[in-house]
Tab-separated table of C-alpha atoms and ligand atoms in Angstrom:
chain	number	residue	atom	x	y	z
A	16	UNK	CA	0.000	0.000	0.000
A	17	UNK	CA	1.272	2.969	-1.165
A	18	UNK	CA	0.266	7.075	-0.223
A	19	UNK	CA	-0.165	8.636	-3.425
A	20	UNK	CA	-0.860	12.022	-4.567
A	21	UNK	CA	-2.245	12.236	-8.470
A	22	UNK	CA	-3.220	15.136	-10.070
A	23	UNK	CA	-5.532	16.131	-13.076
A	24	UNK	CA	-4.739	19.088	-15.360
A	25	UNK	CA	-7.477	20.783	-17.134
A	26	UNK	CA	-7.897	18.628	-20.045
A	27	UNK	CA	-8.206	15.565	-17.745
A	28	UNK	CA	-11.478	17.347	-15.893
A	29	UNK	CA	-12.901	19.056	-19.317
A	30	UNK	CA	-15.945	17.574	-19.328
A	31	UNK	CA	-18.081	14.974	-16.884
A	32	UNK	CA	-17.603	12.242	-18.767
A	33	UNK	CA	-14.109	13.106	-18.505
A	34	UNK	CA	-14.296	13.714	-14.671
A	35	UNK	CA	-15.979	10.305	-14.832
A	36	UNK	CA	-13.140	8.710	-16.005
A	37	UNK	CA	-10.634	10.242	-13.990
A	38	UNK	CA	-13.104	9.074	-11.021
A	39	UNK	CA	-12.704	5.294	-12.856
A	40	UNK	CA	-8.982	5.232	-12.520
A	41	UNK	CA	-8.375	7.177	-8.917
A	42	UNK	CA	-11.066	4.554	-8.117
A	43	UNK	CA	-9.093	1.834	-9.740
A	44	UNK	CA	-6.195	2.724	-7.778
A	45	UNK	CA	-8.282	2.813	-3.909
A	46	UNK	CA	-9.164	-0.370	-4.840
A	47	UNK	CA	-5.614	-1.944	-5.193
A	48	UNK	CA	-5.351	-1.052	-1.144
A	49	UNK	CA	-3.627	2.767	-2.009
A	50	UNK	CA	-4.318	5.973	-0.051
A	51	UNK	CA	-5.079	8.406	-2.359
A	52	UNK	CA	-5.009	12.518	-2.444
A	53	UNK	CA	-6.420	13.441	-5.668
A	54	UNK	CA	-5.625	17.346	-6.728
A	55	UNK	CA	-7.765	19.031	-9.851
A	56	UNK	CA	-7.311	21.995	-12.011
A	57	UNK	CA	-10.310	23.683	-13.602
A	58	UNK	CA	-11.783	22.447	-16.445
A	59	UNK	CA	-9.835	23.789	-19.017
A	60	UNK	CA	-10.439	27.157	-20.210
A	61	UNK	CA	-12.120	27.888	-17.438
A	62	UNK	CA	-9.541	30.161	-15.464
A	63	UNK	CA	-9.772	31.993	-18.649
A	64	UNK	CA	-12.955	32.237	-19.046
A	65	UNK	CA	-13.283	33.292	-15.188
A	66	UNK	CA	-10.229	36.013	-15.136
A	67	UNK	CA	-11.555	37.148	-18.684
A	68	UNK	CA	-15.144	38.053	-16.932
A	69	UNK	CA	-13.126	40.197	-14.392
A	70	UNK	CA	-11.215	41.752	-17.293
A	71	UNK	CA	-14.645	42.711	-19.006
A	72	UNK	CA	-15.138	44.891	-15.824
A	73	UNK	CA	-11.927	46.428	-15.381
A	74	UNK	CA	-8.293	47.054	-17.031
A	75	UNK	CA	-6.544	46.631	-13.812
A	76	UNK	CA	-8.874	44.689	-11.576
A	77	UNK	CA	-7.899	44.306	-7.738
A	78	UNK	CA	-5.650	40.849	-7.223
A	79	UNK	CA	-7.387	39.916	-4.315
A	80	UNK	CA	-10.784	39.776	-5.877
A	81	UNK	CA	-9.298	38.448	-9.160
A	82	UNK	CA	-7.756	35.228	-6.698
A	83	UNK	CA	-11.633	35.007	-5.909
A	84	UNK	CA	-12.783	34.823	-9.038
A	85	UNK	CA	-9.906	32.524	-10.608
A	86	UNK	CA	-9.991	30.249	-7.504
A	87	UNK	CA	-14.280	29.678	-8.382
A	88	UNK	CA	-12.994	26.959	-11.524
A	89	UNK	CA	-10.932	24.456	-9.113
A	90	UNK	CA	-13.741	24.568	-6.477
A	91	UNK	CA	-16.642	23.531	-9.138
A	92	UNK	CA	-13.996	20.565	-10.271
A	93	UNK	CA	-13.451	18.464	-6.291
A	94	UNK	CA	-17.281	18.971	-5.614
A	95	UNK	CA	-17.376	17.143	-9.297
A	96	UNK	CA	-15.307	14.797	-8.412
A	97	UNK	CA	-16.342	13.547	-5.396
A	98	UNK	CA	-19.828	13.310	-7.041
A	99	UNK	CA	-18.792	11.044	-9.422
A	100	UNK	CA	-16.490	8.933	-6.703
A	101	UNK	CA	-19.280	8.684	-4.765
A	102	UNK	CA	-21.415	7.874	-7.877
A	103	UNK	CA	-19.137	4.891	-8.249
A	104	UNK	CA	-19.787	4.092	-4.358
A	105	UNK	CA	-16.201	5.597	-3.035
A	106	UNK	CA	-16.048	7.223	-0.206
A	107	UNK	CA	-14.343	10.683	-1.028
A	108	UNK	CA	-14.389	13.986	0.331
A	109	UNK	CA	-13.525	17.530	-1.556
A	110	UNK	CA	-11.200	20.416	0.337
A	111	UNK	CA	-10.683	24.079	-0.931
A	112	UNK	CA	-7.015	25.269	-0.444
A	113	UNK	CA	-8.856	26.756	2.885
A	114	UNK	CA	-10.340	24.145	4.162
A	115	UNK	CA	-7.282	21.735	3.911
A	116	UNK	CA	-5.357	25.018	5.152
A	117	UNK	CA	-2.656	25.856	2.572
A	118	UNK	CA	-1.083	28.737	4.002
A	119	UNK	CA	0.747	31.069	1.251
A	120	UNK	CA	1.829	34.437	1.903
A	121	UNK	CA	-0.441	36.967	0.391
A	122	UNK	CA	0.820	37.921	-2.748
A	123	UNK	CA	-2.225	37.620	-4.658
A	124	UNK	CA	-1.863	35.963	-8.448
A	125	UNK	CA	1.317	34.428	-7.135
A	126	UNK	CA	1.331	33.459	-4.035
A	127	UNK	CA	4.396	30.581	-2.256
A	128	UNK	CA	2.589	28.059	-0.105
A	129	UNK	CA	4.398	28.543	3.060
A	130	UNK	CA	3.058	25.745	5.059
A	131	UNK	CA	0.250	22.637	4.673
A	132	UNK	CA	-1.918	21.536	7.490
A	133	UNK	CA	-2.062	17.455	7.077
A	134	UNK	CA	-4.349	16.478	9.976
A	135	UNK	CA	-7.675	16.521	8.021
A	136	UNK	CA	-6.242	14.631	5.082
A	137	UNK	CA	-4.845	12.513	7.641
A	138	UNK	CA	-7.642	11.685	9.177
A	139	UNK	CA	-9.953	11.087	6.095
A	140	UNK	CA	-7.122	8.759	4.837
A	141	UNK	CA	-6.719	6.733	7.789
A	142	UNK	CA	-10.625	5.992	7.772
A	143	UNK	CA	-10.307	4.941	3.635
A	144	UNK	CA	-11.660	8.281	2.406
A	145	UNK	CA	-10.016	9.502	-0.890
A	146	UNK	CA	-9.203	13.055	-0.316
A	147	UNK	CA	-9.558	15.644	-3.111
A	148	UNK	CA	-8.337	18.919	-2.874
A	149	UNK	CA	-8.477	21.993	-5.234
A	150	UNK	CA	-5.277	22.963	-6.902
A	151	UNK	CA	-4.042	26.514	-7.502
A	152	UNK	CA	-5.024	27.716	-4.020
A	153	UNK	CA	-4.325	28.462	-0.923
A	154	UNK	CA	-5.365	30.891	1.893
A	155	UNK	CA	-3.679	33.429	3.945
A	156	UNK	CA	-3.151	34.526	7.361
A	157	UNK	CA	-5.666	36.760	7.687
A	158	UNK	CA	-7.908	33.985	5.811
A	159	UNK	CA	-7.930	35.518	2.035
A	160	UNK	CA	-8.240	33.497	-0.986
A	161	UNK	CA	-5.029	33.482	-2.886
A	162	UNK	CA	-3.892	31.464	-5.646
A	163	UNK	CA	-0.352	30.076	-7.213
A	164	UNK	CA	-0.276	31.390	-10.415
A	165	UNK	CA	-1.215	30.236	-13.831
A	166	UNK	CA	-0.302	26.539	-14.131
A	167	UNK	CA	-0.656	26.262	-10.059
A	168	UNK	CA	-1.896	22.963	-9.614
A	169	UNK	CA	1.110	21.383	-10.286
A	170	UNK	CA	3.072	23.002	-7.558
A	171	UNK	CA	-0.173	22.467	-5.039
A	172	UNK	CA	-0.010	18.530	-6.179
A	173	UNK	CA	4.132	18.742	-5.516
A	174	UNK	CA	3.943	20.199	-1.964
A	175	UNK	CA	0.932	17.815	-0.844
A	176	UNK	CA	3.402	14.832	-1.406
A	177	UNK	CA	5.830	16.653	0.428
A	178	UNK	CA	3.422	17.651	3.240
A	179	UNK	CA	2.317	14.247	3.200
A	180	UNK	CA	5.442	12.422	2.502
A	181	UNK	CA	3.330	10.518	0.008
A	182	UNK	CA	5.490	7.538	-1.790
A	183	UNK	CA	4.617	9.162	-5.146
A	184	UNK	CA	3.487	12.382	-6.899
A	185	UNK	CA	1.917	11.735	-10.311
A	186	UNK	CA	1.109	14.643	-12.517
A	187	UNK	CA	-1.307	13.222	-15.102
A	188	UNK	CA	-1.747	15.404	-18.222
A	189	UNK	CA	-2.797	15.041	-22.127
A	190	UNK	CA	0.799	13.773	-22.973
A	191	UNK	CA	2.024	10.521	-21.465
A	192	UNK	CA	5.322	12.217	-19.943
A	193	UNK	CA	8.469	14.210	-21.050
A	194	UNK	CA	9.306	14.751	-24.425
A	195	UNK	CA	12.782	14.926	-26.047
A	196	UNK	CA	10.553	18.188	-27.967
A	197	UNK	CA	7.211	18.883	-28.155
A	198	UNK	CA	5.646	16.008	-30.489
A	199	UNK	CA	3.338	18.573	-32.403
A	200	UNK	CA	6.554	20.641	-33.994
A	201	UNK	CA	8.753	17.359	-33.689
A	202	UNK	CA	6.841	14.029	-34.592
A	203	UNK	CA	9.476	11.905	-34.168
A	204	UNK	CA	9.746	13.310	-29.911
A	205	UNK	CA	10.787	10.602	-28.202
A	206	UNK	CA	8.648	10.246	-24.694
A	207	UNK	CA	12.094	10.175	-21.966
A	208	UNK	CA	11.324	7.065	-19.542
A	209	UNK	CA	13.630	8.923	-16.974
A	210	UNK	CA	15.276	12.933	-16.794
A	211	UNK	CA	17.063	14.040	-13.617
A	212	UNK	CA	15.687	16.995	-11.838
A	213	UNK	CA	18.202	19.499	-12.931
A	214	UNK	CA	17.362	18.393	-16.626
A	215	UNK	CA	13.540	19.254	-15.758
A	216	UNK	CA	14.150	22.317	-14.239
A	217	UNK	CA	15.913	23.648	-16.953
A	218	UNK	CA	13.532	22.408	-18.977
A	219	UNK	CA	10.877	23.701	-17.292
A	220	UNK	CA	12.271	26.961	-17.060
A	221	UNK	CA	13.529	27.600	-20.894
A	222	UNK	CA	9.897	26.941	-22.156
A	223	UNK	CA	8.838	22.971	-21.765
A	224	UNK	CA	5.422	23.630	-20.565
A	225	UNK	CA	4.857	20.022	-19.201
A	226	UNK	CA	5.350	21.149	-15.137
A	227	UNK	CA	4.915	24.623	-13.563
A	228	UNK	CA	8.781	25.064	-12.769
A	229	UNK	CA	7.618	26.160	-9.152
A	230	UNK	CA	6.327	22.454	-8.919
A	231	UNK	CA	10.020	21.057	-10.368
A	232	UNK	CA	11.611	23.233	-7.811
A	233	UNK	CA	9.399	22.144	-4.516
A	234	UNK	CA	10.043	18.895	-6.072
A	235	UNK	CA	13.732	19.263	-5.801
A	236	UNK	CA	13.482	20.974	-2.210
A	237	UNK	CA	11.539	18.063	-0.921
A	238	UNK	CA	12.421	15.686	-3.293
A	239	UNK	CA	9.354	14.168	-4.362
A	240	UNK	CA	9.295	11.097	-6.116
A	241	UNK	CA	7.537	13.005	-9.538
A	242	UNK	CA	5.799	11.020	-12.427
A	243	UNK	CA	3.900	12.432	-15.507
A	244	UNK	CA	1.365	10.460	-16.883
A	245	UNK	CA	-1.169	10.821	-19.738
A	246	UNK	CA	-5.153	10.786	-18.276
A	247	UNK	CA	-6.326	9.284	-21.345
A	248	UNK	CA	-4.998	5.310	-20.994
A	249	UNK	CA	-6.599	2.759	-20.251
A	250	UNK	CA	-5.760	2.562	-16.499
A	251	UNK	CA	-4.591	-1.936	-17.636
A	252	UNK	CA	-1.920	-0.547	-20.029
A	253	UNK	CA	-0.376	2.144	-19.144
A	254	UNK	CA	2.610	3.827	-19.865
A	255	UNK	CA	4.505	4.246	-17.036
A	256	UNK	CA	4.975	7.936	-18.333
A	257	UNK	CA	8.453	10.156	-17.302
A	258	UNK	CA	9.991	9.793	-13.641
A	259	UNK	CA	11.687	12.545	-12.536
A	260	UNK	CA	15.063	11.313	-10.884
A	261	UNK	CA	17.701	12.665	-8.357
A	262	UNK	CA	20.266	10.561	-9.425
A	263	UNK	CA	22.225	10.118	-12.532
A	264	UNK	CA	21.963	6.480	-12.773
A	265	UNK	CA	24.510	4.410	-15.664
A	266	UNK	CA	22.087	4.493	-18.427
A	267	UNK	CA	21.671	8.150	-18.207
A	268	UNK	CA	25.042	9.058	-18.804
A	269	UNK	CA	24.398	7.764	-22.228
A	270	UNK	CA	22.485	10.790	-22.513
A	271	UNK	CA	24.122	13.663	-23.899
A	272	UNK	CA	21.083	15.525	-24.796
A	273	UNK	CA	17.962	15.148	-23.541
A	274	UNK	CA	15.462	17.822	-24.864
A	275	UNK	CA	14.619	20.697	-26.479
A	276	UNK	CA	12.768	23.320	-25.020
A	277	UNK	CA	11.789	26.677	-26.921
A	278	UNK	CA	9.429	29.714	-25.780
A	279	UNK	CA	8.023	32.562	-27.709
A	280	UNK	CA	7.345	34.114	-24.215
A	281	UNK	CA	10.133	36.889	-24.532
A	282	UNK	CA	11.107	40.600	-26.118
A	283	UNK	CA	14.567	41.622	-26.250
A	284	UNK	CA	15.293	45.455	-25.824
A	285	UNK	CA	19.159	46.500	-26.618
A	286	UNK	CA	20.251	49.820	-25.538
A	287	UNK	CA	22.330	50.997	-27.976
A	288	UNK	CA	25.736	53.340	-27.561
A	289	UNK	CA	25.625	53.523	-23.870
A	290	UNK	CA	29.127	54.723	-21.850
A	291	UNK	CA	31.177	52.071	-20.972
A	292	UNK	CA	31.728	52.562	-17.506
A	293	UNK	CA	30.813	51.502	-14.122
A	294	UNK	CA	27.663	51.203	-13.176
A	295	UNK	CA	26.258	50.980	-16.571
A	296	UNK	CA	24.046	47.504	-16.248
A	297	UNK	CA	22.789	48.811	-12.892
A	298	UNK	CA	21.950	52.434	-14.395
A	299	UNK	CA	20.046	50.230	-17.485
A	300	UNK	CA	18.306	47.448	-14.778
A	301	UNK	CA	18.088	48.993	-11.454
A	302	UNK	CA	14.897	50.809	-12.838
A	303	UNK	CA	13.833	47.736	-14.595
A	304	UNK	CA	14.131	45.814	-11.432
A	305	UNK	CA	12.553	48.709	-8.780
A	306	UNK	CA	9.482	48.014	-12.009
A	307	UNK	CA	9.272	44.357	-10.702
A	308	UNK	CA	9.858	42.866	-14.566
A	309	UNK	CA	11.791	39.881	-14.645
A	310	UNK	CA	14.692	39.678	-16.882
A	311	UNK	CA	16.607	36.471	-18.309
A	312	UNK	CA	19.468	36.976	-20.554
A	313	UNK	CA	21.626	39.504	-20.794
A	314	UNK	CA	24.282	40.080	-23.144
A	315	UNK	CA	27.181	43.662	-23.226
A	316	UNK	CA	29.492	44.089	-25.864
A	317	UNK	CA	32.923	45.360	-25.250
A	318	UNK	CA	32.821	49.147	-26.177
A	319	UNK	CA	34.784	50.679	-28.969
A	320	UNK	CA	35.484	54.281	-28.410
A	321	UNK	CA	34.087	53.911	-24.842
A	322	UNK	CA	30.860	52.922	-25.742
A	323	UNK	CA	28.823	50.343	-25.813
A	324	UNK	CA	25.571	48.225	-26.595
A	325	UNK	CA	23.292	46.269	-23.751
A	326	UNK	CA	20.785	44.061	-24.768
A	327	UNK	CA	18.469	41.742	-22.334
A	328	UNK	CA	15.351	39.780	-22.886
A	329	UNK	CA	11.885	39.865	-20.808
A	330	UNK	CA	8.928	38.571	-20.505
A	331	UNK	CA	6.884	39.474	-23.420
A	332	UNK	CA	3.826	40.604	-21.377
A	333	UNK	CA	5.979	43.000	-19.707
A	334	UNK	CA	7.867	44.741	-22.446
A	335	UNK	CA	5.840	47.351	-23.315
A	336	UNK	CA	6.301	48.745	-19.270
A	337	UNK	CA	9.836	47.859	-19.336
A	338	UNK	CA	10.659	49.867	-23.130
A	339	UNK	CA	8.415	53.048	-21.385
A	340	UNK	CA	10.927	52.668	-18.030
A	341	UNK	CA	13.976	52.832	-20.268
A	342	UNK	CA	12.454	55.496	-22.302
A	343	UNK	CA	11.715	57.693	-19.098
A	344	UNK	CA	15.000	56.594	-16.986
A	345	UNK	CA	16.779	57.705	-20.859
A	346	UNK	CA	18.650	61.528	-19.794
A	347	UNK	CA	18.501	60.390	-16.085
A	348	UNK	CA	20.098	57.460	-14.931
A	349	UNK	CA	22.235	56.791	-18.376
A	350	UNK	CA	22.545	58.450	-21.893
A	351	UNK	CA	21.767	56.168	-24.927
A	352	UNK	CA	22.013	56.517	-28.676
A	353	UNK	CA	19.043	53.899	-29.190
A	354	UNK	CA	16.681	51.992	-27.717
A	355	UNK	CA	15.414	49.258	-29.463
A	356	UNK	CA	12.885	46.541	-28.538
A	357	UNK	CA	12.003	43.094	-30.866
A	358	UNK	CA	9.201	41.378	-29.618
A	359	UNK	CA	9.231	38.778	-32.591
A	360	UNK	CA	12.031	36.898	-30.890
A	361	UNK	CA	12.195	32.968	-29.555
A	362	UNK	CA	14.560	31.550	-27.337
A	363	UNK	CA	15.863	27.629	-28.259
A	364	UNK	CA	17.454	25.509	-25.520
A	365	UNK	CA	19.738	22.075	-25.715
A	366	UNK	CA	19.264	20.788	-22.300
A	367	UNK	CA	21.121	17.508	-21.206
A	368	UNK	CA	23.404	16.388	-18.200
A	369	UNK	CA	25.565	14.968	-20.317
A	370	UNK	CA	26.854	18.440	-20.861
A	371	UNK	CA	28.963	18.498	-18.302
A	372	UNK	CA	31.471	15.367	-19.583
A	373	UNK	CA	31.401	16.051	-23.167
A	374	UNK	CA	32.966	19.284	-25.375
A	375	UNK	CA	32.126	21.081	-28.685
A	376	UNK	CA	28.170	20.432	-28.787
A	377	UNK	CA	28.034	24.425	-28.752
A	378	UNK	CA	29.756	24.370	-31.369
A	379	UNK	CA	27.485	21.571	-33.344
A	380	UNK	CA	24.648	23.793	-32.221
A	381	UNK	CA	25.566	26.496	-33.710
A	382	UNK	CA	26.543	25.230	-37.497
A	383	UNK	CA	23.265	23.481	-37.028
A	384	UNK	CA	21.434	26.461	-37.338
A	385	UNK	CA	24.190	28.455	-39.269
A	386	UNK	CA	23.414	25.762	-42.235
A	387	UNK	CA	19.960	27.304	-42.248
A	388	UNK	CA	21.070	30.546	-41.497
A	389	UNK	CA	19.098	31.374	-38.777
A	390	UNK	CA	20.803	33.774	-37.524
A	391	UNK	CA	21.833	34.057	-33.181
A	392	UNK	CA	20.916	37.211	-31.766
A	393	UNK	CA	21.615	35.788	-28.245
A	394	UNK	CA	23.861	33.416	-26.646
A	395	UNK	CA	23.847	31.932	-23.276
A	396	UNK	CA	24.767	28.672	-21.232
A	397	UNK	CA	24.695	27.114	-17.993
A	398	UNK	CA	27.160	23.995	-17.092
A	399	UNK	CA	23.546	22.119	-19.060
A	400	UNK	CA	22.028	24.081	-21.053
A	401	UNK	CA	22.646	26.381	-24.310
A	402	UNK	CA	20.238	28.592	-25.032
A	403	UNK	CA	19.777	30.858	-28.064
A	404	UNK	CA	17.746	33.908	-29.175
A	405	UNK	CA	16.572	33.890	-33.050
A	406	UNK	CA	13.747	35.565	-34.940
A	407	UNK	CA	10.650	33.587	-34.133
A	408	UNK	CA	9.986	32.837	-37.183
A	409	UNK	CA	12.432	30.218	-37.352
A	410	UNK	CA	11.627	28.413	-34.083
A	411	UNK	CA	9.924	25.356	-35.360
A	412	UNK	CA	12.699	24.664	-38.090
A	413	UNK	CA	14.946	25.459	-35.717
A	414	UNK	CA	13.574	22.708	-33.043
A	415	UNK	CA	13.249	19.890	-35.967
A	416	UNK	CA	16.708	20.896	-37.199
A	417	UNK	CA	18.707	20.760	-34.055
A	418	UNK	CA	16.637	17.538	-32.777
A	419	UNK	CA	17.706	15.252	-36.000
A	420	UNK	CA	21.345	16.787	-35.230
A	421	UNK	CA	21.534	15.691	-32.081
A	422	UNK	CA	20.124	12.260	-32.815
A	423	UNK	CA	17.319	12.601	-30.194
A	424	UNK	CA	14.663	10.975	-32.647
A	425	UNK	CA	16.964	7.956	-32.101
A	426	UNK	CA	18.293	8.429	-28.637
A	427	UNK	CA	20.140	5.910	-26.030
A	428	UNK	CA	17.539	6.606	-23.237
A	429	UNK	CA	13.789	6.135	-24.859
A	430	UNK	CA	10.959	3.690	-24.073
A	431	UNK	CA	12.931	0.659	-23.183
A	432	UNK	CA	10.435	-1.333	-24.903
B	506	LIG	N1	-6.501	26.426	-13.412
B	506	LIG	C1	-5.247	27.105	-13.204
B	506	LIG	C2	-4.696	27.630	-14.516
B	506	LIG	O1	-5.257	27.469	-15.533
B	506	LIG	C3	-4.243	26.254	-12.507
B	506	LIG	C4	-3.846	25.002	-13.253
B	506	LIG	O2	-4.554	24.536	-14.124
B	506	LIG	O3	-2.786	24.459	-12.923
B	506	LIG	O4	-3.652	28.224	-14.508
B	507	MG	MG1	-0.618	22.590	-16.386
């Protein structure tokens, strides 16, 4: 007998004869002598749908009453669910973030869980009871709704397994795990039977959209045993999906390379003919910073003539505010020739482990994509990862391109049939 945690994405809970079948397989799985904590998302589009209706009555509506409203979709889905468990004759019982008490500080749209209450769950699992709770939510100490942001449920799934030191953590989803790419720009994706942590954080965090990277990180912090598995199986022959591992086993160093992640998520702004002096980057980002937008790459030329050109990347939602900060900051904090902002960009990433032991696959990246002539407006790495910046128009070629190079349709760590 195992405690397990499973949660349902959107698309798993889309419809009721949907949530009927995810009721069929958690049932499935109570009946084989597990403990069970089930964790829902909306039905999908309907956190959407919900912050959309707020947007209809206001350009900037209050966060704490937009948590309210977003928080509504994951409450309608547990009630659902336990209908149908019950329909089935299991004994289950639906909890709001609230009611289970996830604590999260009070940053509304975004809040961190800072602590889970287990005694309830506890107690409903010791008598039998299958315990569903909503994802993406939370409370806070002085009792407001607040939610995780967008892709929450994930991370709410990841830190009830570590609350509950559950034996597993499965995320089940419309794919049947982790991808080498994603299989609608790259048919021949190979699902990954195993990636290490690091590998899924980076991927997670240079675009992969398969776990909230908050979840991969709790995940590392607790280190939850993490599995992601397609809802739509037959619950007799499944695929045992991705597991996320903590250790480089002897297979894995096969592994080179073992995905490719891209986003379209991101502007770059480069500030042209700045002085090249001290204090430069902090006159350029200190404003962008006290603005609260996030930036990721950053690349400085060495100056000719004592001056020089800064470019960075950010979030594409944000760069409108972050080009009018520059524009005002301009005369004040630093003197520019230029400012110039692209939001047509992509970012590609080569993520593997494998990295680390092995030389010159920078270097096959980049004739890769020279033999197309895409054309790198950005470079950066970490000790596994190269990442790149191109026009976006090139993304897709660029994923299928730099997948066949690197052999990942073939692989040394697929389905070990
Ligand atoms: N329903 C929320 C969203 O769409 C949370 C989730 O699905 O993970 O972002
Ligand atoms: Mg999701």
């Amino acid at each position: 007998m195992a405690l397990i945690v499973q949660k349902y994405g959107g698309t798993s809970v889309g419809s009721t004869e949907r949530i009927r079948n995810v009721a069929k397989r958690v049932a499935r799985f109570h009946r084989e002598g597990h403990q069970l904590v089930v964790v829902v998302s909306a039905m999908s589009g309907e956190t959407n749908r919900l912050l959309g209706l707020a947007r209809e009555l206001s350009s900037s509506p209050d966060p704490r009453e937009l948590d309210v409203v977003a928080a509504a979709g994951e409450q309608v889905t547990i009630g659902l669910l336990a209908i149908a468990l019950h329909d089935l004759g299991v004994k289950s019982r639906s909890y709001t973030g609230a009611q289970v008490r996830i604590l999260t500080d009070s940053a509304f749209t975004k809040a961190r869980i800072l602590e889970i209450d287990d005694q309830r769950m506890r107690k409903d699992l010791a008598e039998g009871t299958i315990v569903i709770v909503a994802g993406f939510q939370g409370v806070d100490r002085h009792g407001n709704i607040t939610t995780l942001g967008r892709g929450g449920s994930d991370t709410s799934g990841v830190a009830l397994a570590a609350a509950l030191k559950a034996d597993e953590c499965q995320i089940y989803t419309d794919v049947d795990g982790v991808y080498t790419a994603d299989p609608r720009i790259v048919p021949e994706a190979r699902r990954l039977d195993k990636i290490t942590f690091e590998e899924m954080l980076e991927l997670a965090s240079q675009g992969s959209k398969v776990l909230q990277i908050r979840s991969v990180e709790f995940a590392g912090k607790y280190m939850v045993r993490l599995r992601v598995l397609s809802s739509f199986e037959d619950v007799d022959s499944q695929s045992p999906g991705t597991l996320i591992t903590y250790e480089e086993d002897d297979d894995m160093e096969q592994a080179i390379i073992s995905g490719i992640a891209f986003n379209r998520d991101e502007a770059k702004i480069s500030v042209m003919g700045v002085e090249d002096k001290p204090g430069i980057a902090y006159a350029i980002l200190g404003p962008i910073a006290a603005a609260n937008v996030d930036v990721d790459m950053i690349v400085q030329n060495i100056g000719a003539s004592g001056h020089t050109d800064f470019s960075f990347t950010v979030n594409r939602s944000e760069y409108r505010k972050a080009m009018a900060v520059l524009e005002s900051q301009r005369g004040k904090s630093f003197e520019a020739r230029d400012i110039i902002g692209d939001d047509h960009i992509a970012k590609v990433s080569v993520v593997g482990i494998g990295m680390r032991s092995h030389v010159g696959l920078a270097s096959k990246m980049f004739k890769t994509l020279a033999d197309e002539r895409i054309n790198l407006q950005m470079i950066s790495t970490s000790e596994i990862k190269i990442a790149v910046v191109i026009d976006e128009k090139y993304v897709e070629l660029a994923v299928r391109v730099l997948h066949k190079a690197f052999e990942l349709d073939k692989g040394s760590h697929g389905p070990s049939a």
